[in-house]
Coordinates of C-alpha atoms (C1' of nucleotides) in Angstrom, one line a residue:
Chain A
X1 CA 92.1 113.8 71.2
X2 CA 90.4 116.9 72.4
X3 CA 93.7 118.3 73.7
X4 CA 95.4 117.9 70.4
X5 CA 92.9 118.8 67.8
X6 CA 95.5 119.7 65.2
X7 CA 97.4 116.4 65.0
X8 CA 97.2 116.1 61.2
X9 CA 98.2 119.7 60.7
X10 CA 101.1 119.2 63.1
X11 CA 102.3 116.3 61.0
X12 CA 102.4 118.4 57.9
X13 CA 103.8 121.4 59.7
X14 CA 106.3 120.0 62.1
X15 CA 107.7 123.5 62.8
X16 CA 104.5 124.2 64.6
X17 CA 105.0 121.2 66.9
X18 CA 106.8 122.5 70.0
X19 CA 108.2 119.1 70.9
X20 CA 111.0 117.6 68.8
X21 CA 110.5 114.2 70.3
X22 CA 107.0 114.1 69.1
X23 CA 108.1 115.3 65.7
X24 CA 110.6 112.4 65.5
X25 CA 107.7 110.0 66.0
X26 CA 105.7 111.7 63.3
X27 CA 108.6 111.4 60.9
X28 CA 108.9 107.7 61.6
X29 CA 105.2 107.3 61.1
X30 CA 105.6 108.8 57.6
X31 CA 108.7 106.6 56.9
X32 CA 106.8 103.5 57.9
X33 CA 104.0 104.3 55.5
X34 CA 106.2 105.6 52.6
X35 CA 109.4 103.4 52.8
X36 CA 108.0 100.2 54.4
X37 CA 104.5 100.5 52.9
X38 CA 103.1 99.3 56.2
X39 CA 99.9 100.5 57.9
X40 CA 101.3 101.7 61.3
X41 CA 97.9 101.0 62.8
X42 CA 97.5 97.4 61.8
X43 CA 94.8 94.7 61.5
X44 CA 93.6 91.6 63.4
X45 CA 96.3 89.1 64.4
X46 CA 95.5 85.5 65.1
X47 CA 97.3 82.9 67.1
X48 CA 98.8 85.1 69.7
X49 CA 99.7 83.9 73.2
X50 CA 100.2 86.1 76.2
X51 CA 103.8 86.8 77.2
X52 CA 103.5 84.9 80.4
X53 CA 102.0 81.9 78.5
X54 CA 104.9 82.1 76.0
X55 CA 107.4 82.0 78.9
X56 CA 105.7 78.8 80.2
X57 CA 106.1 77.0 76.9
X58 CA 109.9 77.3 77.0
X59 CA 111.5 73.8 76.6
X60 CA 114.9 73.6 78.2
X61 CA 115.8 70.2 76.7
X62 CA 114.9 71.3 73.2
X63 CA 116.9 74.4 73.7
X64 CA 120.0 72.4 74.9
X65 CA 119.6 70.0 72.0
X66 CA 119.5 72.8 69.5
X67 CA 122.5 74.4 71.0
X68 CA 124.5 71.1 70.6
X69 CA 123.2 70.5 67.1
X70 CA 121.8 73.4 65.1
X71 CA 120.0 71.0 62.7
X72 CA 118.0 69.6 65.5
X73 CA 115.4 72.3 66.2
X74 CA 112.4 71.1 68.2
X75 CA 112.1 74.4 70.2
X76 CA 108.5 75.6 70.6
X77 CA 107.6 78.6 68.5
X78 CA 105.5 81.3 70.0
X79 CA 103.7 84.2 68.5
X80 CA 103.4 87.2 70.8
X81 CA 102.4 90.8 70.9
X82 CA 103.3 93.5 73.4
X83 CA 104.3 97.1 74.0
X84 CA 108.0 97.8 73.7
X85 CA 109.4 98.9 77.1
X86 CA 113.1 98.5 76.3
X87 CA 114.9 98.6 73.0
X88 CA 118.6 97.9 72.5
X89 CA 120.2 97.8 69.1
X90 CA 123.6 96.0 69.1
X91 CA 124.6 96.4 65.5
X92 CA 123.0 93.4 63.8
X93 CA 121.2 92.0 66.8
X94 CA 118.3 93.8 68.4
X95 CA 116.9 93.1 71.8
X96 CA 113.6 94.5 73.0
X97 CA 111.5 93.8 76.0
X98 CA 107.8 93.5 75.4
X99 CA 105.1 94.0 78.0
X100 CA 101.5 92.9 78.1
X101 CA 99.0 92.5 80.9
X102 CA 100.5 89.1 81.8
X103 CA 104.1 90.2 82.1
X104 CA 107.3 90.9 80.2
X105 CA 109.2 88.9 77.6
X106 CA 112.4 89.6 75.8
X107 CA 112.4 89.4 72.0
X108 CA 115.5 89.2 69.9
X109 CA 115.6 90.1 66.2
X110 CA 118.7 88.9 64.4
X111 CA 119.7 90.4 61.0
X112 CA 120.6 86.9 59.8
X113 CA 117.3 85.4 60.7
X114 CA 114.7 87.9 59.2
X115 CA 114.2 89.6 55.9
X116 CA 115.9 93.0 55.6
X117 CA 112.8 95.1 55.9
X118 CA 111.7 93.4 59.0
X119 CA 115.1 94.0 60.5
X120 CA 115.1 97.6 59.6
X121 CA 111.7 98.0 61.0
X122 CA 112.8 96.3 64.3
X123 CA 115.6 98.9 64.4
X124 CA 113.2 101.8 63.7
X125 CA 110.5 101.1 66.2
X126 CA 110.2 103.2 69.4
X127 CA 109.5 102.6 73.0
X128 CA 105.8 102.4 73.4
X129 CA 105.1 100.9 70.0
X130 CA 103.0 97.7 70.0
X131 CA 104.7 94.9 67.9
X132 CA 104.1 91.3 67.0
X133 CA 106.9 88.8 67.0
X134 CA 107.2 85.1 66.2
X135 CA 110.0 82.6 66.8
X136 CA 111.5 79.9 68.9
X137 CA 112.2 80.3 72.6
X138 CA 115.8 80.0 73.7
X139 CA 117.8 81.2 76.7
X140 CA 120.5 83.9 76.1
X141 CA 124.0 83.7 77.5
X142 CA 122.8 85.4 80.7
X143 CA 119.9 83.0 81.1
X144 CA 116.9 85.0 80.0
X145 CA 114.3 83.2 78.1
X146 CA 113.9 85.0 74.8
X147 CA 111.8 84.7 71.7
X148 CA 114.1 84.7 68.7
X149 CA 112.3 86.3 65.9
X150 CA 113.1 84.5 62.7
X151 CA 111.6 83.3 59.4
X152 CA 109.3 85.3 57.1
X153 CA 107.3 88.2 58.4
X154 CA 108.2 87.3 61.9
X155 CA 108.5 90.8 63.2
X156 CA 105.7 93.3 62.6
X157 CA 104.5 96.6 63.8
X158 CA 100.9 96.5 65.1
X159 CA 100.5 100.0 66.4
X160 CA 102.7 103.0 66.3
X161 CA 102.7 105.1 69.5
X162 CA 102.7 108.8 68.9
X163 CA 103.1 109.8 72.5
X164 CA 106.2 109.9 74.7
X165 CA 106.8 107.0 77.0
X166 CA 107.7 107.3 80.6
X167 CA 111.4 106.6 81.6
X168 CA 112.3 102.9 81.4
X169 CA 114.2 103.0 84.6
X170 CA 112.4 105.3 87.0
X171 CA 109.1 104.7 85.3
X172 CA 106.2 107.0 86.1
X173 CA 106.2 108.2 89.7
X174 CA 104.3 111.5 89.7
X175 CA 100.9 110.6 91.3
X176 CA 99.1 113.3 89.3
X177 CA 100.2 111.9 86.0
X178 CA 99.6 108.4 87.2
X179 CA 95.9 109.1 88.0
X180 CA 95.2 111.4 85.1
X181 CA 96.8 109.2 82.5
X182 CA 96.1 105.8 84.0
X183 CA 96.8 104.1 80.6
X184 CA 100.4 105.2 81.0
X185 CA 100.6 104.1 84.6
X186 CA 99.3 100.7 83.7
X187 CA 102.1 99.9 81.3
X188 CA 104.8 101.8 83.2
X189 CA 103.9 100.2 86.6
X190 CA 102.9 96.5 86.1
X191 CA 101.6 96.2 89.7
X192 CA 98.8 98.5 88.7
X193 CA 97.3 95.9 86.3
X194 CA 97.9 93.2 89.0
X195 CA 96.0 95.3 91.5
X196 CA 93.0 95.6 89.2
X197 CA 93.1 92.0 88.2
X198 CA 93.0 91.2 91.9
X199 CA 90.1 93.6 92.3
X200 CA 88.2 91.7 89.7
X201 CA 88.9 88.4 91.5
X202 CA 87.9 89.7 94.8
X203 CA 84.6 91.0 93.6
X204 CA 84.0 87.8 91.8
X205 CA 84.7 85.8 95.1
X206 CA 82.4 88.0 97.0
X207 CA 79.6 87.3 94.5
X208 CA 80.3 83.6 94.9
X209 CA 80.0 83.8 98.6
X210 CA 76.8 85.8 98.5
X211 CA 75.2 83.5 96.0
X212 CA 76.2 80.4 97.8
X213 CA 74.6 81.9 100.9
X214 CA 71.4 82.2 98.9
X215 CA 71.4 86.0 98.3
X216 CA 70.0 87.3 95.0
X217 CA 71.9 90.0 93.3
X218 CA 69.8 92.9 92.2
X219 CA 70.3 96.4 90.7
X220 CA 68.4 99.3 92.1
X221 CA 68.1 102.9 91.0
X222 CA 71.2 105.2 91.1
X223 CA 69.0 108.1 90.0
X224 CA 66.7 108.7 92.9
X225 CA 64.0 111.4 93.5
X226 CA 65.0 111.3 97.2
X227 CA 68.5 110.6 98.3
X228 CA 68.0 108.4 101.3
X229 CA 69.6 105.6 103.2
X230 CA 72.6 107.5 104.6
X231 CA 73.7 110.8 106.0
X232 CA 75.6 112.4 103.2
X233 CA 75.2 115.2 100.7
X234 CA 74.1 113.9 97.2
X235 CA 75.0 115.0 93.7
X236 CA 72.1 116.7 92.0
X237 CA 70.9 116.2 88.5
X238 CA 67.9 116.7 86.3
X239 CA 65.8 114.7 83.9
X240 CA 64.8 116.8 80.9
X241 CA 61.9 114.9 79.5
X242 CA 60.2 114.5 82.9
X243 CA 61.5 118.0 84.0
X244 CA 62.4 116.4 87.3
X245 CA 65.1 116.9 89.9
X246 CA 67.0 113.8 90.7
X247 CA 69.8 112.8 93.0
X248 CA 72.7 110.3 92.4
X249 CA 72.1 107.8 95.1
X250 CA 74.0 107.9 98.4
X251 CA 72.9 104.4 99.3
X252 CA 70.7 101.7 97.8
X253 CA 69.3 100.8 101.3
X254 CA 65.7 102.0 100.9
X255 CA 65.2 100.2 97.6
X256 CA 66.7 96.9 98.9
X257 CA 64.4 97.0 101.9
X258 CA 61.4 97.4 99.5
X259 CA 62.5 94.2 98.0
X260 CA 62.3 92.5 101.4
X261 CA 58.8 93.8 101.6
X262 CA 58.2 92.3 98.2
X263 CA 59.1 88.9 99.4
X264 CA 62.8 88.4 98.5
X265 CA 64.4 86.7 101.5
X266 CA 68.0 87.7 100.8
X267 CA 69.2 90.4 98.4
X268 CA 72.5 92.1 97.8
X269 CA 73.8 94.7 95.4
X270 CA 77.4 95.6 94.6
X271 CA 77.5 98.9 92.9
X272 CA 78.4 102.6 93.1
X273 CA 77.3 105.2 95.5
X274 CA 77.9 108.9 95.1
X275 CA 78.5 111.2 98.0
X276 CA 79.2 114.9 97.6
X277 CA 81.8 115.0 100.3
X278 CA 85.5 115.6 100.7
X279 CA 88.2 113.4 99.2
X280 CA 91.1 111.8 101.0
X281 CA 93.0 108.5 101.3
X282 CA 89.9 106.5 102.1
X283 CA 87.2 108.6 100.3
X284 CA 86.4 109.0 96.6
X285 CA 83.1 110.7 95.6
X286 CA 82.0 107.6 93.8
X287 CA 82.7 104.3 95.6
X288 CA 81.6 100.8 95.5
X289 CA 79.6 99.2 98.2
X290 CA 78.2 95.8 99.0
X291 CA 74.8 96.1 100.6
X292 CA 73.0 93.0 101.7
X293 CA 69.7 92.4 103.5
X294 CA 68.6 89.1 105.1
X295 CA 65.1 88.5 106.1
X296 CA 64.6 87.0 109.6
X297 CA 68.3 87.7 110.2
X298 CA 69.8 90.2 112.5
X299 CA 73.0 92.0 113.4
X300 CA 74.7 88.7 114.3
X301 CA 73.7 86.8 111.2
X302 CA 75.2 89.4 108.9
X303 CA 78.2 89.5 111.2
X304 CA 78.9 85.9 110.4
X305 CA 78.4 86.7 106.8
X306 CA 80.9 89.5 107.0
X307 CA 83.5 87.3 108.5
X308 CA 82.9 84.8 105.7
X309 CA 83.3 87.4 103.0
X310 CA 86.6 88.6 104.4
X311 CA 88.0 85.2 105.1
X312 CA 87.0 83.7 101.7
X313 CA 88.6 86.7 99.9
X314 CA 91.8 86.5 102.0
X315 CA 92.1 82.7 101.6
X316 CA 91.0 82.2 98.0
X317 CA 92.3 85.4 96.3
X318 CA 95.3 86.2 98.5
X319 CA 96.2 82.7 99.5
X320 CA 96.2 83.1 103.3
X321 CA 94.1 84.4 106.2
X322 CA 97.1 86.5 107.2
X323 CA 97.8 89.4 104.9
X324 CA 100.4 92.2 105.1
X325 CA 99.2 95.8 105.2
X326 CA 102.1 98.2 105.3
X327 CA 104.3 97.4 108.3
X328 CA 101.6 95.2 110.0
X329 CA 100.0 91.8 109.3
X330 CA 96.2 91.5 109.4
X331 CA 94.9 88.2 110.7
X332 CA 91.5 87.6 109.1
X333 CA 91.3 84.3 111.0
X334 CA 90.4 86.1 114.2
X335 CA 87.6 88.8 114.4
X336 CA 87.3 90.4 117.8
X337 CA 83.9 91.4 119.0
X338 CA 84.1 94.3 121.5
X339 CA 81.5 96.5 123.1
X340 CA 81.6 100.2 122.3
X341 CA 81.7 101.3 125.9
X342 CA 84.2 98.6 127.0
X343 CA 86.5 99.8 124.3
X344 CA 86.1 103.3 125.6
X345 CA 87.2 102.3 129.1
X346 CA 90.0 100.1 127.7
X347 CA 91.6 103.0 125.9
X348 CA 90.7 105.8 128.3
X349 CA 91.1 104.2 131.7
X350 CA 88.0 105.8 133.3
X351 CA 84.3 105.1 133.6
X352 CA 82.4 106.2 130.4
X353 CA 79.6 107.5 132.6
X354 CA 82.0 109.9 134.5
X355 CA 81.0 113.2 132.9
X356 CA 83.6 115.3 134.6
X357 CA 86.4 113.1 133.5
X358 CA 85.0 113.0 130.0
X359 CA 84.9 116.7 129.7
X360 CA 88.5 116.9 131.0
X361 CA 89.6 114.3 128.5
X362 CA 87.8 116.1 125.7
X363 CA 89.6 119.3 126.5
X364 CA 92.9 117.6 126.6
X365 CA 92.1 116.4 123.0
X366 CA 91.1 119.9 121.9
X367 CA 87.5 118.9 121.6
X368 CA 85.1 121.6 122.6
X369 CA 82.5 120.2 124.9
X370 CA 80.2 123.2 124.7
X371 CA 76.7 122.4 123.6
X372 CA 77.2 118.6 123.4
X373 CA 75.4 116.1 125.4
X374 CA 77.2 113.3 127.1
X375 CA 76.8 110.6 124.4
X376 CA 77.8 113.0 121.6
X377 CA 80.9 114.1 123.5
X378 CA 81.7 110.5 124.4
X379 CA 81.5 109.6 120.7
X380 CA 84.0 112.3 119.7
X381 CA 86.4 111.2 122.4
X382 CA 85.8 107.6 121.4
X383 CA 86.7 108.3 117.8
X384 CA 89.8 110.2 118.9
X385 CA 91.1 107.6 121.3
X386 CA 89.8 104.2 120.3
X387 CA 89.8 104.1 116.5
X388 CA 93.6 104.4 116.2
X389 CA 93.9 101.1 118.1
X390 CA 91.5 99.1 116.0
X391 CA 94.1 97.5 113.7
X392 CA 93.2 93.8 113.8
X393 CA 89.6 93.0 112.6
X394 CA 87.3 94.2 115.3
X395 CA 83.5 94.3 115.3
X396 CA 82.4 97.2 117.6
X397 CA 79.0 96.3 119.0
X398 CA 76.5 97.7 121.5
X399 CA 76.5 101.3 120.3
X400 CA 74.5 103.8 122.5
X401 CA 71.1 104.1 120.8
X402 CA 71.3 107.8 120.9
X403 CA 74.1 107.7 118.3
X404 CA 72.1 105.5 115.9
X405 CA 68.5 106.9 115.8
X406 CA 67.5 104.8 112.8
X407 CA 68.5 101.5 114.3
X408 CA 66.5 98.9 116.1
X409 CA 67.2 98.7 119.8
X410 CA 68.0 95.7 121.9
X411 CA 64.7 94.3 123.3
X412 CA 66.1 93.9 126.8
X413 CA 68.4 97.0 126.7
X414 CA 66.6 99.8 124.9
X415 CA 69.5 102.2 125.4
X416 CA 71.7 100.0 123.2
X417 CA 71.4 99.9 119.4
X418 CA 71.7 96.7 117.5
X419 CA 74.5 97.8 115.3
X420 CA 78.1 96.9 114.5
X421 CA 80.9 98.6 112.7
X422 CA 83.9 96.6 111.5
X423 CA 87.3 98.3 111.9
X424 CA 90.4 97.0 110.2
X425 CA 93.7 98.9 110.0
X426 CA 92.0 101.9 111.7
X427 CA 89.5 102.1 108.8
X428 CA 85.8 101.5 108.9
X429 CA 85.2 98.6 106.6
X430 CA 81.6 97.6 107.3
X431 CA 78.5 98.9 109.1
X432 CA 75.4 96.7 109.9
X433 CA 72.2 96.9 111.8
X434 CA 69.2 94.9 112.9
X435 CA 66.9 96.8 110.7
X436 CA 64.0 98.9 112.0
X437 CA 60.8 97.5 110.5
X438 CA 58.2 99.3 112.7
X439 CA 56.8 101.8 110.2
X440 CA 55.6 104.2 112.9
X441 CA 58.9 104.3 114.7
X442 CA 60.7 104.7 111.4
X443 CA 58.5 107.6 110.4
X444 CA 58.9 109.3 113.8
X445 CA 62.6 108.9 113.5
X446 CA 62.7 110.3 110.0
X447 CA 60.7 113.3 110.9
X448 CA 62.7 114.0 114.0
X449 CA 65.9 113.7 112.0
X450 CA 64.7 116.2 109.4
X451 CA 63.4 118.7 111.9
X452 CA 66.9 119.1 113.2
X453 CA 68.4 120.0 109.9
X454 CA 69.2 123.3 108.3
X455 CA 67.7 124.6 105.1
X456 CA 70.4 123.3 102.9
X457 CA 70.0 119.8 104.0
X458 CA 66.2 120.0 103.9
X459 CA 66.4 120.7 100.2
X460 CA 67.5 117.2 99.4
X461 CA 66.5 115.2 102.5
X462 CA 62.8 114.8 102.6
X463 CA 60.8 111.9 104.1
X464 CA 60.5 109.0 101.6
X465 CA 56.8 108.5 101.9
X466 CA 56.8 105.6 99.5
X467 CA 59.3 103.8 101.6
X468 CA 57.2 104.3 104.7
X469 CA 54.2 102.9 102.8
X470 CA 56.2 99.9 101.9
X471 CA 57.1 99.4 105.6
X472 CA 53.4 99.5 106.4
X473 CA 52.8 96.7 104.0
X474 CA 55.2 94.8 106.3
X475 CA 58.9 94.1 106.2
X476 CA 60.2 91.0 107.9
X477 CA 62.7 91.4 110.7
X478 CA 66.0 91.6 109.0
X479 CA 69.8 92.1 109.3
X480 CA 71.4 94.7 106.9
X481 CA 75.0 95.0 106.0
X482 CA 77.2 97.4 104.1
X483 CA 80.8 96.7 103.2
X484 CA 83.1 99.2 101.6
X485 CA 84.5 97.3 98.6
X486 CA 87.2 99.8 97.7
X487 CA 88.5 99.7 101.2
X488 CA 88.4 95.9 101.4
X489 CA 90.4 95.9 98.2
X490 CA 92.9 98.4 99.6
X491 CA 93.5 95.9 102.5
X492 CA 93.8 92.9 100.2
X493 CA 96.1 94.6 97.7
X494 CA 98.2 96.4 100.4
X495 CA 97.2 99.8 98.9
X496 CA 97.4 102.8 101.1
X497 CA 95.2 105.2 99.1
X498 CA 91.7 104.5 97.7
X499 CA 93.0 106.0 94.4
X500 CA 95.2 103.0 93.9
X501 CA 92.2 100.7 93.7
X502 CA 90.0 103.0 91.6
X503 CA 90.9 103.0 87.9
X504 CA 89.9 106.6 87.3
X505 CA 89.7 108.5 90.6
X506 CA 88.0 112.0 90.3
X507 CA 90.5 114.7 89.5
X508 CA 90.1 118.4 89.1
X509 CA 90.3 119.5 85.4
X510 CA 93.9 120.5 84.6
X511 CA 94.5 124.2 84.8
Chain B
rG1 C1' 86.7 124.5 103.0
rA2 C1' 91.5 125.1 106.5
rU3 C1' 96.8 124.2 107.3
rU4 C1' 101.1 122.5 105.0
rG5 C1' 104.7 120.5 101.4
rG6 C1' 105.4 120.4 96.2
rG7 C1' 105.1 121.8 90.5
rU8 C1' 112.3 122.9 86.6
rA9 C1' 113.8 118.8 79.6
rG10 C1' 109.6 113.1 77.5
rC11 C1' 111.0 110.5 82.6
rU12 C1' 113.7 110.8 87.5
rC13 C1' 115.9 114.8 89.9
rA14 C1' 119.9 119.1 90.8
rA15 C1' 120.8 124.4 90.7
rU16 C1' 123.8 131.1 97.8
rG17 C1' 119.4 136.4 94.0
rG18 C1' 124.4 136.2 89.2
rU19 C1' 125.5 132.1 82.1
rA20 C1' 119.2 126.8 83.8
rG21 C1' 122.2 121.4 84.7
rA22 C1' 122.8 115.7 85.2
rG23 C1' 121.4 110.6 84.3
rC24 C1' 118.1 108.0 81.2
rA25 C1' 115.1 108.8 76.7
rU26 C1' 115.4 111.2 71.7
rC27 C1' 118.7 112.2 67.2
rG28 C1' 123.6 110.7 64.4
rG29 C1' 127.8 107.0 64.4
rC30 C1' 130.2 101.9 66.1
rC31 C1' 128.8 97.1 67.9
rU32 C1' 125.3 89.6 66.8
rU33 C1' 123.7 87.4 73.5
rU34 C1' 122.2 92.7 75.8
rU35 C1' 119.7 93.0 81.2
rA36 C1' 119.1 100.6 83.7
rA37 C1' 123.8 97.3 77.7
rG38 C1' 128.5 99.9 76.4
rC39 C1' 131.5 103.7 73.7
rC40 C1' 131.7 108.6 70.7
rG41 C1' 129.0 112.9 69.3
rC42 C1' 124.6 116.2 69.0
rU43 C1' 120.2 118.0 70.6
rG44 C1' 116.4 119.0 73.9
rG45 C1' 113.5 124.5 78.6
rU46 C1' 107.4 130.0 78.3
rU47 C1' 111.3 126.7 85.5
rG48 C1' 102.5 125.6 86.7
rU49 C1' 100.0 130.7 85.2
rG50 C1' 99.9 136.1 85.8
rG51 C1' 101.8 140.3 88.2
rG52 C1' 105.6 142.7 91.4
rU53 C1' 110.6 143.8 93.9
rU54 C1' 115.6 144.0 91.7
rC55 C1' 121.0 146.1 87.6
rG56 C1' 119.6 140.8 87.5
rA57 C1' 114.3 136.0 89.8
rG58 C1' 113.8 128.8 89.1
rU59 C1' 115.2 131.2 93.8
rC60 C1' 112.3 136.9 97.2
rC61 C1' 106.9 139.1 97.5
rC62 C1' 101.4 139.0 95.9
rA63 C1' 97.3 136.5 93.4
rC64 C1' 95.6 132.3 90.9
rC65 C1' 95.8 126.9 88.9
rC66 C1' 97.0 121.7 89.8
rC67 C1' 99.0 117.5 92.9
rG68 C1' 100.2 115.2 97.7
rA69 C1' 99.8 115.0 103.1
rU70 C1' 97.0 116.4 107.6
rC71 C1' 92.3 118.3 109.4
rA72 C1' 87.0 119.2 108.6
rC73 C1' 82.6 116.8 106.2
rC74 C1' 81.7 111.5 105.2
rA75 C1' 82.0 105.6 104.5

RNA sequence: GAUUGGGUAGCUCAAUGGUAGAGCAUCGGCCUUUUAAGCCGCUGGUUGUGGGUUCGAGUCCCACCCCGAUCACCA
């Protein structure tokens, strides 16, 4: 509305409307009101079935019987509503294709079969209008099941569309328009609705898995006085009544752990995080994450849980443990577990401890080794050389502890962190730890982390003293897990950009 | 933030620096089984925005806006 504040004026002064096509629709709107005496933005309609349901009620035998003997009509009658996506007037017979969230159905309006005003209205309606039709189902000569609108008041206008529809053949392709005007995208490209229906089913299945494993779903603050739990820049905001600076959360982690302290044995949250970082195919500033914490569990207990989540979704929502993603097939029946350093050697062909060869390799990848210690440089080379090979589900384990300062270390190998990252299709899908529950170690790590930060970071990253106090009360040993839900949905819906699984991805204002 | 490709009719796309076009949609006409219906006819444009070069700019130059891709940050 805000971009067209003068709609009513435009209707009365069509010469001010720059677009003739829109003016045509306005004129039809007036005709529908004046000549047909119909409200073009109608009322409640009862007894509707979805277009897909209507298709299912087609009775072939009844159709054949009626074709042989017109007096014998036992064809089921359906009442349907949908948006017009095709409209063909053939003199005294009108075909139109309707679309709703369930699918498409063709409707035919015959001049012989309906009253004259209904027929004229069926002729007048535009692509994009929403109509209601009622009639028996029969196949056409070319075999398409069609609702034949007949009888009294069997064709009605429900809503006049005053906007211009996308092309019926090429549809809506321009990605900018698709994301900005998702409502157009949804009716022009039916797979969009299917993707988001699937998204709903996936999240529902994940909840079912988590609940059946005994996890309690909770909701923790999204407005936080300290943005903790991850290394990312937060969005800043302000509470007026309390005159208080707040941050949109970058992770729920520190609150979920407080709940473990409070005595909940297994908790999870599926909700939005907000990170003030760049945008690309796998990053949106607000994204949905599953975080789960299991008291008395560890890295490996949440690894089993992770497998179960992916396998249940693949099997129950997508129908198979093997799912296509682009040109490849992902096999969720087989999760590899590979050590970080072994993967390095596997894809680089030299000992990870050989510093000279590492520097040489880094230079060949245009990575500047200056000022980086061995592990840091190793990690940059690792990301450059290993990640691109992690196509099938792979848990990367045994990270060097120096790369994960906030993670518990292996009791018998203190240089190794108890952490995994799950990679699928070269994307990071999950991240998990055996959680640090020693309050003194946690505090020391926090303070060391912050001391290495510049002034900008220090403005929003301060030590969460309340969280440390909670840890001093005592948090049981625990496994913690985060799964990127949007990315999981990308995989399961064969979507190659995160924007295709987020209804309204963030866009710059139009210029 | 950097690099790079793009932005032309409602949609999908053309156009050596030389009259801005096509298909579909729209509008008018014909048509009772069409499937991107068909046939006839008519329309439809601030070429993202603002400057500049030129006799002449969609095209060349400069600045800016928006989108995509890659990179950086991040998950």
